[in-house]
PDB file of C-alpha atoms and ligand atoms in Angstrom:
ATOM      1  CA  MET N  29       1.556  -9.926-167.996  1.00  0.00           C
ATOM      2  CA  SER N  30       4.302 -11.321-165.357  1.00  0.00           C
ATOM      3  CA  LYS N  31       5.346 -14.846-165.617  1.00  0.00           C
ATOM      4  CA  VAL N  32       3.133 -17.117-163.528  1.00  0.00           C
ATOM      5  CA  LEU N  33       4.996 -18.839-160.523  1.00  0.00           C
ATOM      6  CA  VAL N  34       5.429 -22.542-160.338  1.00  0.00           C
ATOM      7  CA  ALA N  35       5.154 -24.356-157.079  1.00  0.00           C
ATOM      8  CA  PRO N  36       5.489 -28.244-156.974  1.00  0.00           C
ATOM      9  CA  SER N  37       3.744 -30.093-154.295  1.00  0.00           C
ATOM     10  CA  ILE N  38       5.924 -32.317-152.530  1.00  0.00           C
ATOM     11  CA  LEU N  39       2.564 -34.564-151.678  1.00  0.00           C
ATOM     12  CA  SER N  40       3.363 -36.273-154.726  1.00  0.00           C
ATOM     13  CA  ALA N  41       7.191 -36.732-154.332  1.00  0.00           C
ATOM     14  CA  ASP N  42       9.212 -39.873-153.156  1.00  0.00           C
ATOM     15  CA  PHE N  43       9.562 -39.976-150.024  1.00  0.00           C
ATOM     16  CA  ASN N  44      12.719 -42.183-150.125  1.00  0.00           C
ATOM     17  CA  HIS N  45      14.372 -39.578-151.602  1.00  0.00           C
ATOM     18  CA  LEU N  46      12.595 -36.673-150.623  1.00  0.00           C
ATOM     19  CA  LEU N  47      15.575 -34.153-150.704  1.00  0.00           C
ATOM     20  CA  ASP N  48      17.037 -35.310-154.012  1.00  0.00           C
ATOM     21  CA  ASP N  49      13.068 -34.675-155.345  1.00  0.00           C
ATOM     22  CA  ILE N  50      13.375 -31.228-153.909  1.00  0.00           C
ATOM     23  CA  LYS N  51      16.519 -30.651-155.466  1.00  0.00           C
ATOM     24  CA  LYS N  52      15.248 -31.981-158.715  1.00  0.00           C
ATOM     25  CA  VAL N  53      12.180 -29.445-158.857  1.00  0.00           C
ATOM     26  CA  GLU N  54      14.738 -26.582-157.720  1.00  0.00           C
ATOM     27  CA  GLU N  55      17.161 -27.608-160.552  1.00  0.00           C
ATOM     28  CA  ALA N  56      14.420 -27.331-162.847  1.00  0.00           C
ATOM     29  CA  GLY N  57      13.492 -23.883-162.290  1.00  0.00           C
ATOM     30  CA  ALA N  58      10.471 -23.857-159.625  1.00  0.00           C
ATOM     31  CA  ASP N  59       9.719 -20.937-157.794  1.00  0.00           C
ATOM     32  CA  TRP N  60       7.828 -22.644-154.647  1.00  0.00           C
ATOM     33  CA  LEU N  61       7.646 -25.778-152.756  1.00  0.00           C
ATOM     34  CA  HIS N  62       4.040 -26.325-151.788  1.00  0.00           C
ATOM     35  CA  PHE N  63       3.686 -28.571-148.605  1.00  0.00           C
ATOM     36  CA  ASP N  64       0.404 -29.948-148.295  1.00  0.00           C
ATOM     37  CA  VAL N  65      -0.232 -30.674-144.510  1.00  0.00           C
ATOM     38  CA  MET N  66      -3.404 -32.786-143.895  1.00  0.00           C
ATOM     39  CA  ASP N  67      -4.817 -33.910-140.675  1.00  0.00           C
ATOM     40  CA  GLY N  68      -7.115 -36.717-141.404  1.00  0.00           C
ATOM     41  CA  HIS N  69      -9.831 -34.555-139.997  1.00  0.00           C
ATOM     42  CA  PHE N  70     -10.358 -31.613-142.138  1.00  0.00           C
ATOM     43  CA  VAL N  71      -9.733 -33.845-144.941  1.00  0.00           C
ATOM     44  CA  PRO N  72      -9.879 -37.785-145.103  1.00  0.00           C
ATOM     45  CA  ASN N  73      -6.176 -38.254-145.599  1.00  0.00           C
ATOM     46  CA  ILE N  74      -3.064 -37.627-143.389  1.00  0.00           C
ATOM     47  CA  SER N  75       0.011 -36.330-145.115  1.00  0.00           C
ATOM     48  CA  PHE N  76       2.840 -34.750-142.934  1.00  0.00           C
ATOM     49  CA  GLY N  77       3.704 -32.127-140.367  1.00  0.00           C
ATOM     50  CA  ILE N  78       5.838 -29.881-138.643  1.00  0.00           C
ATOM     51  CA  PRO N  79       9.008 -32.176-138.164  1.00  0.00           C
ATOM     52  CA  VAL N  80       9.067 -32.872-141.893  1.00  0.00           C
ATOM     53  CA  LEU N  81       8.616 -29.093-142.497  1.00  0.00           C
ATOM     54  CA  LYS N  82      11.528 -28.199-140.452  1.00  0.00           C
ATOM     55  CA  CYS N  83      13.551 -30.629-141.713  1.00  0.00           C
ATOM     56  CA  ILE N  84      13.440 -29.745-145.076  1.00  0.00           C
ATOM     57  CA  ALA N  85      12.343 -25.821-144.785  1.00  0.00           C
ATOM     58  CA  HIS N  86      16.046 -24.496-145.123  1.00  0.00           C
ATOM     59  CA  SER N  87      17.411 -27.295-147.756  1.00  0.00           C
ATOM     60  CA  HIS N  88      16.546 -25.394-150.487  1.00  0.00           C
ATOM     61  CA  LYS N  89      16.177 -21.572-151.883  1.00  0.00           C
ATOM     62  CA  MET N  90      12.310 -21.914-153.036  1.00  0.00           C
ATOM     63  CA  VAL N  91       9.669 -19.908-151.076  1.00  0.00           C
ATOM     64  CA  ASN N  92       8.116 -22.550-148.447  1.00  0.00           C
ATOM     65  CA  ASP N  93       4.201 -22.161-149.497  1.00  0.00           C
ATOM     66  CA  VAL N  94       2.391 -24.558-146.642  1.00  0.00           C
ATOM     67  CA  HIS N  95      -1.045 -25.368-147.332  1.00  0.00           C
ATOM     68  CA  ILE N  96      -2.677 -26.525-143.880  1.00  0.00           C
ATOM     69  CA  MET N  97      -5.822 -28.789-144.694  1.00  0.00           C
ATOM     70  CA  ILE N  98      -6.411 -29.364-141.036  1.00  0.00           C
ATOM     71  CA  SER N  99      -8.806 -27.998-138.163  1.00  0.00           C
ATOM     72  CA  ASP N 100      -8.202 -25.345-135.904  1.00  0.00           C
ATOM     73  CA  PRO N 101      -5.617 -23.489-137.719  1.00  0.00           C
ATOM     74  CA  PHE N 102      -5.507 -20.689-134.992  1.00  0.00           C
ATOM     75  CA  LYS N 103      -3.693 -23.426-133.140  1.00  0.00           C
ATOM     76  CA  TYR N 104      -0.932 -24.938-135.156  1.00  0.00           C
ATOM     77  CA  ALA N 105      -0.322 -21.751-137.384  1.00  0.00           C
ATOM     78  CA  PRO N 106       2.665 -20.491-135.039  1.00  0.00           C
ATOM     79  CA  GLU N 107       4.439 -23.613-135.013  1.00  0.00           C
ATOM     80  CA  PHE N 108       4.230 -24.106-139.223  1.00  0.00           C
ATOM     81  CA  ILE N 109       5.817 -20.806-139.223  1.00  0.00           C
ATOM     82  CA  LYS N 110       8.699 -21.327-136.676  1.00  0.00           C
ATOM     83  CA  ALA N 111       9.494 -24.189-139.013  1.00  0.00           C
ATOM     84  CA  GLY N 112       9.566 -22.552-142.305  1.00  0.00           C
ATOM     85  CA  ALA N 113       6.311 -21.906-143.603  1.00  0.00           C
ATOM     86  CA  GLU N 114       7.006 -18.147-145.580  1.00  0.00           C
ATOM     87  CA  TYR N 115       3.201 -18.424-147.006  1.00  0.00           C
ATOM     88  CA  LEU N 116       0.925 -20.023-144.559  1.00  0.00           C
ATOM     89  CA  THR N 117      -2.778 -21.004-146.454  1.00  0.00           C
ATOM     90  CA  PHE N 118      -5.310 -22.091-144.203  1.00  0.00           C
ATOM     91  CA  HIS N 119      -8.762 -23.098-145.031  1.00  0.00           C
ATOM     92  CA  TYR N 120     -11.886 -20.719-144.720  1.00  0.00           C
ATOM     93  CA  GLU N 121     -13.820 -23.740-144.218  1.00  0.00           C
ATOM     94  CA  ALA N 122     -11.777 -25.119-140.909  1.00  0.00           C
ATOM     95  CA  CYS N 123     -12.780 -21.684-139.409  1.00  0.00           C
ATOM     96  CA  LYS N 124     -16.361 -20.865-137.381  1.00  0.00           C
ATOM     97  CA  SER N 125     -16.783 -17.479-138.354  1.00  0.00           C
ATOM     98  CA  ASP N 126     -15.522 -14.436-140.228  1.00  0.00           C
ATOM     99  CA  LYS N 127     -13.895 -13.044-136.861  1.00  0.00           C
ATOM    100  CA  GLU N 128     -12.190 -16.384-136.875  1.00  0.00           C
ATOM    101  CA  VAL N 129     -10.664 -16.180-140.269  1.00  0.00           C
ATOM    102  CA  PHE N 130      -9.102 -12.468-139.375  1.00  0.00           C
ATOM    103  CA  GLN N 131      -7.662 -13.683-136.285  1.00  0.00           C
ATOM    104  CA  VAL N 132      -5.756 -16.520-138.052  1.00  0.00           C
ATOM    105  CA  ILE N 133      -4.776 -13.710-140.541  1.00  0.00           C
ATOM    106  CA  ASP N 134      -3.325 -11.630-137.906  1.00  0.00           C
ATOM    107  CA  LEU N 135      -1.778 -14.599-136.036  1.00  0.00           C
ATOM    108  CA  ILE N 136      -0.030 -15.430-139.155  1.00  0.00           C
ATOM    109  CA  HIS N 137       1.255 -11.757-140.014  1.00  0.00           C
ATOM    110  CA  ASP N 138       1.975 -11.372-136.273  1.00  0.00           C
ATOM    111  CA  TYR N 139       4.462 -14.479-136.408  1.00  0.00           C
ATOM    112  CA  GLY N 140       6.145 -12.874-139.584  1.00  0.00           C
ATOM    113  CA  ALA N 141       4.546 -14.926-142.322  1.00  0.00           C
ATOM    114  CA  LYS N 142       2.461 -14.323-145.375  1.00  0.00           C
ATOM    115  CA  ALA N 143      -1.320 -15.276-144.879  1.00  0.00           C
ATOM    116  CA  GLY N 144      -3.119 -17.316-147.463  1.00  0.00           C
ATOM    117  CA  LEU N 145      -6.813 -18.069-147.487  1.00  0.00           C
ATOM    118  CA  SER N 146      -7.902 -21.289-149.498  1.00  0.00           C
ATOM    119  CA  ILE N 147     -11.458 -22.438-150.633  1.00  0.00           C
ATOM    120  CA  LYS N 148     -13.073 -25.565-151.365  1.00  0.00           C
ATOM    121  CA  PRO N 149     -14.422 -26.239-154.817  1.00  0.00           C
ATOM    122  CA  GLY N 150     -18.086 -26.131-153.036  1.00  0.00           C
ATOM    123  CA  THR N 151     -17.532 -22.782-151.232  1.00  0.00           C
ATOM    124  CA  PRO N 152     -18.728 -19.410-153.205  1.00  0.00           C
ATOM    125  CA  LEU N 153     -16.095 -17.222-154.069  1.00  0.00           C
ATOM    126  CA  GLU N 154     -17.719 -14.599-152.186  1.00  0.00           C
ATOM    127  CA  LYS N 155     -16.876 -16.021-148.659  1.00  0.00           C
ATOM    128  CA  VAL N 156     -13.339 -14.234-149.136  1.00  0.00           C
ATOM    129  CA  PHE N 157     -13.874 -11.034-150.420  1.00  0.00           C
ATOM    130  CA  PRO N 158     -14.220  -9.529-146.844  1.00  0.00           C
ATOM    131  CA  PHE N 159     -10.540 -10.652-146.313  1.00  0.00           C
ATOM    132  CA  LEU N 160      -8.979  -9.601-149.352  1.00  0.00           C
ATOM    133  CA  TYR N 161      -7.318  -6.266-148.038  1.00  0.00           C
ATOM    134  CA  SER N 162      -5.719  -8.192-145.192  1.00  0.00           C
ATOM    135  CA  LEU N 163      -4.380 -11.494-147.584  1.00  0.00           C
ATOM    136  CA  ASP N 164      -1.388 -11.704-149.401  1.00  0.00           C
ATOM    137  CA  LEU N 165      -2.812 -15.142-151.161  1.00  0.00           C
ATOM    138  CA  VAL N 166      -6.059 -16.382-152.225  1.00  0.00           C
ATOM    139  CA  LEU N 167      -5.998 -20.117-152.865  1.00  0.00           C
ATOM    140  CA  ILE N 168      -8.288 -21.665-155.281  1.00  0.00           C
ATOM    141  CA  MET N 169      -9.038 -25.391-154.864  1.00  0.00           C
ATOM    142  CA  SER N 170      -9.516 -26.782-158.310  1.00  0.00           C
ATOM    143  CA  VAL N 171      -9.846 -30.197-156.772  1.00  0.00           C
ATOM    144  CA  GLU N 172     -11.548 -31.419-153.573  1.00  0.00           C
ATOM    145  CA  PRO N 173      -8.833 -31.382-151.095  1.00  0.00           C
ATOM    146  CA  GLY N 174      -6.896 -34.397-149.737  1.00  0.00           C
ATOM    147  CA  PHE N 175      -5.394 -36.133-152.306  1.00  0.00           C
ATOM    148  CA  GLY N 176      -2.987 -35.692-155.337  1.00  0.00           C
ATOM    149  CA  GLY N 177      -3.783 -36.818-158.988  1.00  0.00           C
ATOM    150  CA  GLN N 178      -7.116 -35.730-159.208  1.00  0.00           C
ATOM    151  CA  LYS N 179      -8.688 -34.169-162.143  1.00  0.00           C
ATOM    152  CA  TYR N 180      -9.003 -30.170-162.436  1.00  0.00           C
ATOM    153  CA  ILE N 181     -12.824 -28.887-161.862  1.00  0.00           C
ATOM    154  CA  PRO N 182     -13.108 -26.937-165.023  1.00  0.00           C
ATOM    155  CA  GLU N 183     -15.583 -24.209-163.023  1.00  0.00           C
ATOM    156  CA  SER N 184     -12.421 -23.160-161.409  1.00  0.00           C
ATOM    157  CA  PHE N 185     -11.619 -20.908-164.276  1.00  0.00           C
ATOM    158  CA  THR N 186     -14.534 -18.828-163.391  1.00  0.00           C
ATOM    159  CA  LYS N 187     -13.537 -18.520-159.522  1.00  0.00           C
ATOM    160  CA  ILE N 188     -10.147 -17.474-160.795  1.00  0.00           C
ATOM    161  CA  PHE N 189     -11.196 -15.121-163.202  1.00  0.00           C
ATOM    162  CA  ARG N 190     -14.048 -13.542-160.843  1.00  0.00           C
ATOM    163  CA  LEU N 191     -11.467 -12.966-158.223  1.00  0.00           C
ATOM    164  CA  LYS N 192      -8.846 -11.449-160.459  1.00  0.00           C
ATOM    165  CA  GLU N 193     -11.440  -8.936-161.382  1.00  0.00           C
ATOM    166  CA  TYR N 194     -12.524  -8.163-158.532  1.00  0.00           C
ATOM    167  CA  LEU N 195      -8.766  -7.545-156.801  1.00  0.00           C
ATOM    168  CA  GLU N 196      -8.429  -5.156-160.125  1.00  0.00           C
ATOM    169  CA  SER N 197     -11.524  -3.283-159.805  1.00  0.00           C
ATOM    170  CA  HIS N 198     -10.489  -2.761-155.699  1.00  0.00           C
ATOM    171  CA  GLU N 199      -7.042  -1.939-156.340  1.00  0.00           C
ATOM    172  CA  ILE N 200      -5.701  -4.688-154.403  1.00  0.00           C
ATOM    173  CA  LYS N 201      -2.415  -5.712-155.546  1.00  0.00           C
ATOM    174  CA  LYS N 202      -0.807  -7.276-152.650  1.00  0.00           C
ATOM    175  CA  CYS N 203      -2.840 -10.286-153.289  1.00  0.00           C
ATOM    176  CA  LEU N 204      -1.774 -13.274-155.332  1.00  0.00           C
ATOM    177  CA  ILE N 205      -3.743 -15.839-156.678  1.00  0.00           C
ATOM    178  CA  GLU N 206      -2.907 -19.580-156.464  1.00  0.00           C
ATOM    179  CA  VAL N 207      -4.822 -22.584-157.972  1.00  0.00           C
ATOM    180  CA  ASP N 208      -4.032 -26.339-156.960  1.00  0.00           C
ATOM    181  CA  GLY N 209      -5.167 -29.258-158.211  1.00  0.00           C
ATOM    182  CA  GLY N 210      -5.044 -31.430-161.620  1.00  0.00           C
ATOM    183  CA  ILE N 211      -2.714 -28.842-162.792  1.00  0.00           C
ATOM    184  CA  ASN N 212      -0.975 -30.073-165.970  1.00  0.00           C
ATOM    185  CA  GLU N 213       0.218 -28.343-169.335  1.00  0.00           C
ATOM    186  CA  GLU N 214      -3.373 -28.077-170.736  1.00  0.00           C
ATOM    187  CA  THR N 215      -4.950 -27.128-167.263  1.00  0.00           C
ATOM    188  CA  ALA N 216      -2.408 -24.387-166.619  1.00  0.00           C
ATOM    189  CA  LYS N 217      -3.573 -22.876-169.883  1.00  0.00           C
ATOM    190  CA  ASN N 218      -7.267 -22.353-168.341  1.00  0.00           C
ATOM    191  CA  ALA N 219      -5.865 -21.122-165.100  1.00  0.00           C
ATOM    192  CA  LYS N 220      -3.780 -18.867-166.757  1.00  0.00           C
ATOM    193  CA  LEU N 221      -6.201 -17.403-168.984  1.00  0.00           C
ATOM    194  CA  ALA N 222      -8.362 -16.638-166.006  1.00  0.00           C
ATOM    195  CA  GLY N 223      -5.284 -14.643-164.095  1.00  0.00           C
ATOM    196  CA  VAL N 224      -3.718 -17.292-161.831  1.00  0.00           C
ATOM    197  CA  ASP N 225      -0.446 -16.012-160.213  1.00  0.00           C
ATOM    198  CA  VAL N 226       1.038 -19.064-158.858  1.00  0.00           C
ATOM    199  CA  LEU N 227       0.274 -22.821-160.156  1.00  0.00           C
ATOM    200  CA  VAL N 228       0.570 -25.757-157.614  1.00  0.00           C
ATOM    201  CA  ALA N 229       1.551 -29.058-159.612  1.00  0.00           C
ATOM    202  CA  GLY N 230       2.051 -32.578-158.051  1.00  0.00           C
ATOM    203  CA  SER N 231       1.395 -35.752-159.898  1.00  0.00           C
ATOM    204  CA  TYR N 232       2.418 -33.579-163.366  1.00  0.00           C
ATOM    205  CA  LEU N 233       5.910 -32.721-162.065  1.00  0.00           C
ATOM    206  CA  PHE N 234       7.207 -35.473-159.483  1.00  0.00           C
ATOM    207  CA  GLY N 235       8.079 -38.732-160.994  1.00  0.00           C
ATOM    208  CA  HIS N 236       9.211 -38.057-164.397  1.00  0.00           C
ATOM    209  CA  ASP N 237      12.149 -37.440-165.909  1.00  0.00           C
ATOM    210  CA  ASP N 238      11.497 -34.297-167.944  1.00  0.00           C
ATOM    211  CA  ILE N 239      10.727 -31.767-164.940  1.00  0.00           C
ATOM    212  CA  LYS N 240      12.486 -28.950-166.391  1.00  0.00           C
ATOM    213  CA  GLU N 241      10.040 -28.902-169.517  1.00  0.00           C
ATOM    214  CA  ARG N 242       7.070 -29.814-167.643  1.00  0.00           C
ATOM    215  CA  ILE N 243       7.874 -26.483-165.506  1.00  0.00           C
ATOM    216  CA  GLU N 244       8.488 -24.604-168.772  1.00  0.00           C
ATOM    217  CA  LYS N 245       5.272 -25.929-170.214  1.00  0.00           C
ATOM    218  CA  LEU N 246       3.401 -24.841-167.143  1.00  0.00           C
ATOM    219  CA  ARG N 247       4.707 -21.255-167.542  1.00  0.00           C
TER     220      ARG N 247
HETATM  221  C1  DX5 S  11      -4.925 -31.717-152.823  1.00  0.00           C
HETATM  222  C2  DX5 S  11      -3.509 -30.989-152.611  1.00  0.00           C
HETATM  223  C3  DX5 S  11      -2.842 -30.473-154.016  1.00  0.00           C
HETATM  224  C4  DX5 S  11      -2.281 -31.638-154.437  1.00  0.00           C
HETATM  225  C5  DX5 S  11      -1.961 -31.381-156.041  1.00  0.00           C
HETATM  226  O1  DX5 S  11      -5.453 -31.548-151.775  1.00  0.00           O
HETATM  227  O2  DX5 S  11      -3.945 -29.311-151.958  1.00  0.00           O
HETATM  228  O3  DX5 S  11      -1.642 -29.597-153.729  1.00  0.00           O
HETATM  229  O4  DX5 S  11      -1.325 -32.712-153.854  1.00  0.00           O
HETATM  230  O5  DX5 S  11      -1.532 -32.479-156.211  1.00  0.00           O
HETATM  231  P1  DX5 S  11      -2.016 -32.604-158.222  1.00  0.00           P
HETATM  232  O6  DX5 S  11      -0.989 -31.873-158.873  1.00  0.00           O
HETATM  233  O7  DX5 S  11      -1.130 -34.175-158.667  1.00  0.00           O
HETATM  234  O8  DX5 S  11      -3.469 -32.489-158.014  1.00  0.00           O
HETATM  235 ZN1   ZN S  12      -1.837 -28.238-151.680  1.00  0.00          ZN
END
C-alpha cells in the first residue's frame, strides 16, 4: 500500500510568520500545502484568497492543494489556477446542477490544474459518483466546513471506505481520496484503514514544536 500523503492546512498557521510556518512543514516532510479559501457566504467564515495564494504558491516545493469553500466556483476557478493552484477542489453543494459540476471540472482542466470535488458531511456519497471518471480527487469533509480545530466525524470512515470500493470496482485509478477535518494521530488511523490517499491536518500540525514527529505519526 503506497504511503499516505500529508497536506498541512495553513488555516491554522501563524499569519504573523506564514512563510516560516510553510518552511517548517515543508522541512518536516509535508507533501502538499492545503489552502482553505472561505468566502463568508458558502461557509460562515472568511479566510484568505487570491493575493495570498499568489504570494506563497511559489515559495515552496509542495503541491498547492487549494480547497475553495465558496459560492460560484465557476467564476473564480481560473483566477485560483493562475495564482498557483495545482489541485483545485470545489464543493458539490456550491453548484446548482450536475451539469454545472461538469462545467467546473472541465474549466479547471482547461486551465491546466487537477480537479477535486468536495462534499460536506451531510451530503450522500452517491452524489459524486457521476463525476468520478472526470475527477482527479474527491475531498471527504470529516467536519462541517468553515473552521479548523473541530472534532472528526466518525461516519467519515464509511464514506471513504465506500468511495474506495467504488473506485476499485469501476477501475478508476486516477482519482485520489482526501480527508479534511479533525485529523490527528488517532483519526488518521481510521481514515487510512478506510483507504484514504491524502490527509489534511491543520491544528494537529501548526503551532507545535514536533511537526516532523507528528507528520510521521500521521503516516
Ligand atoms: C475546514 C477546513 C479544514 C481545516 C482543517 O473547513 O477545510 O482544512 O482547516 O483543520 P483541522 O485539521 O484543525 O481540523
Ligand atoms: Zn480544507
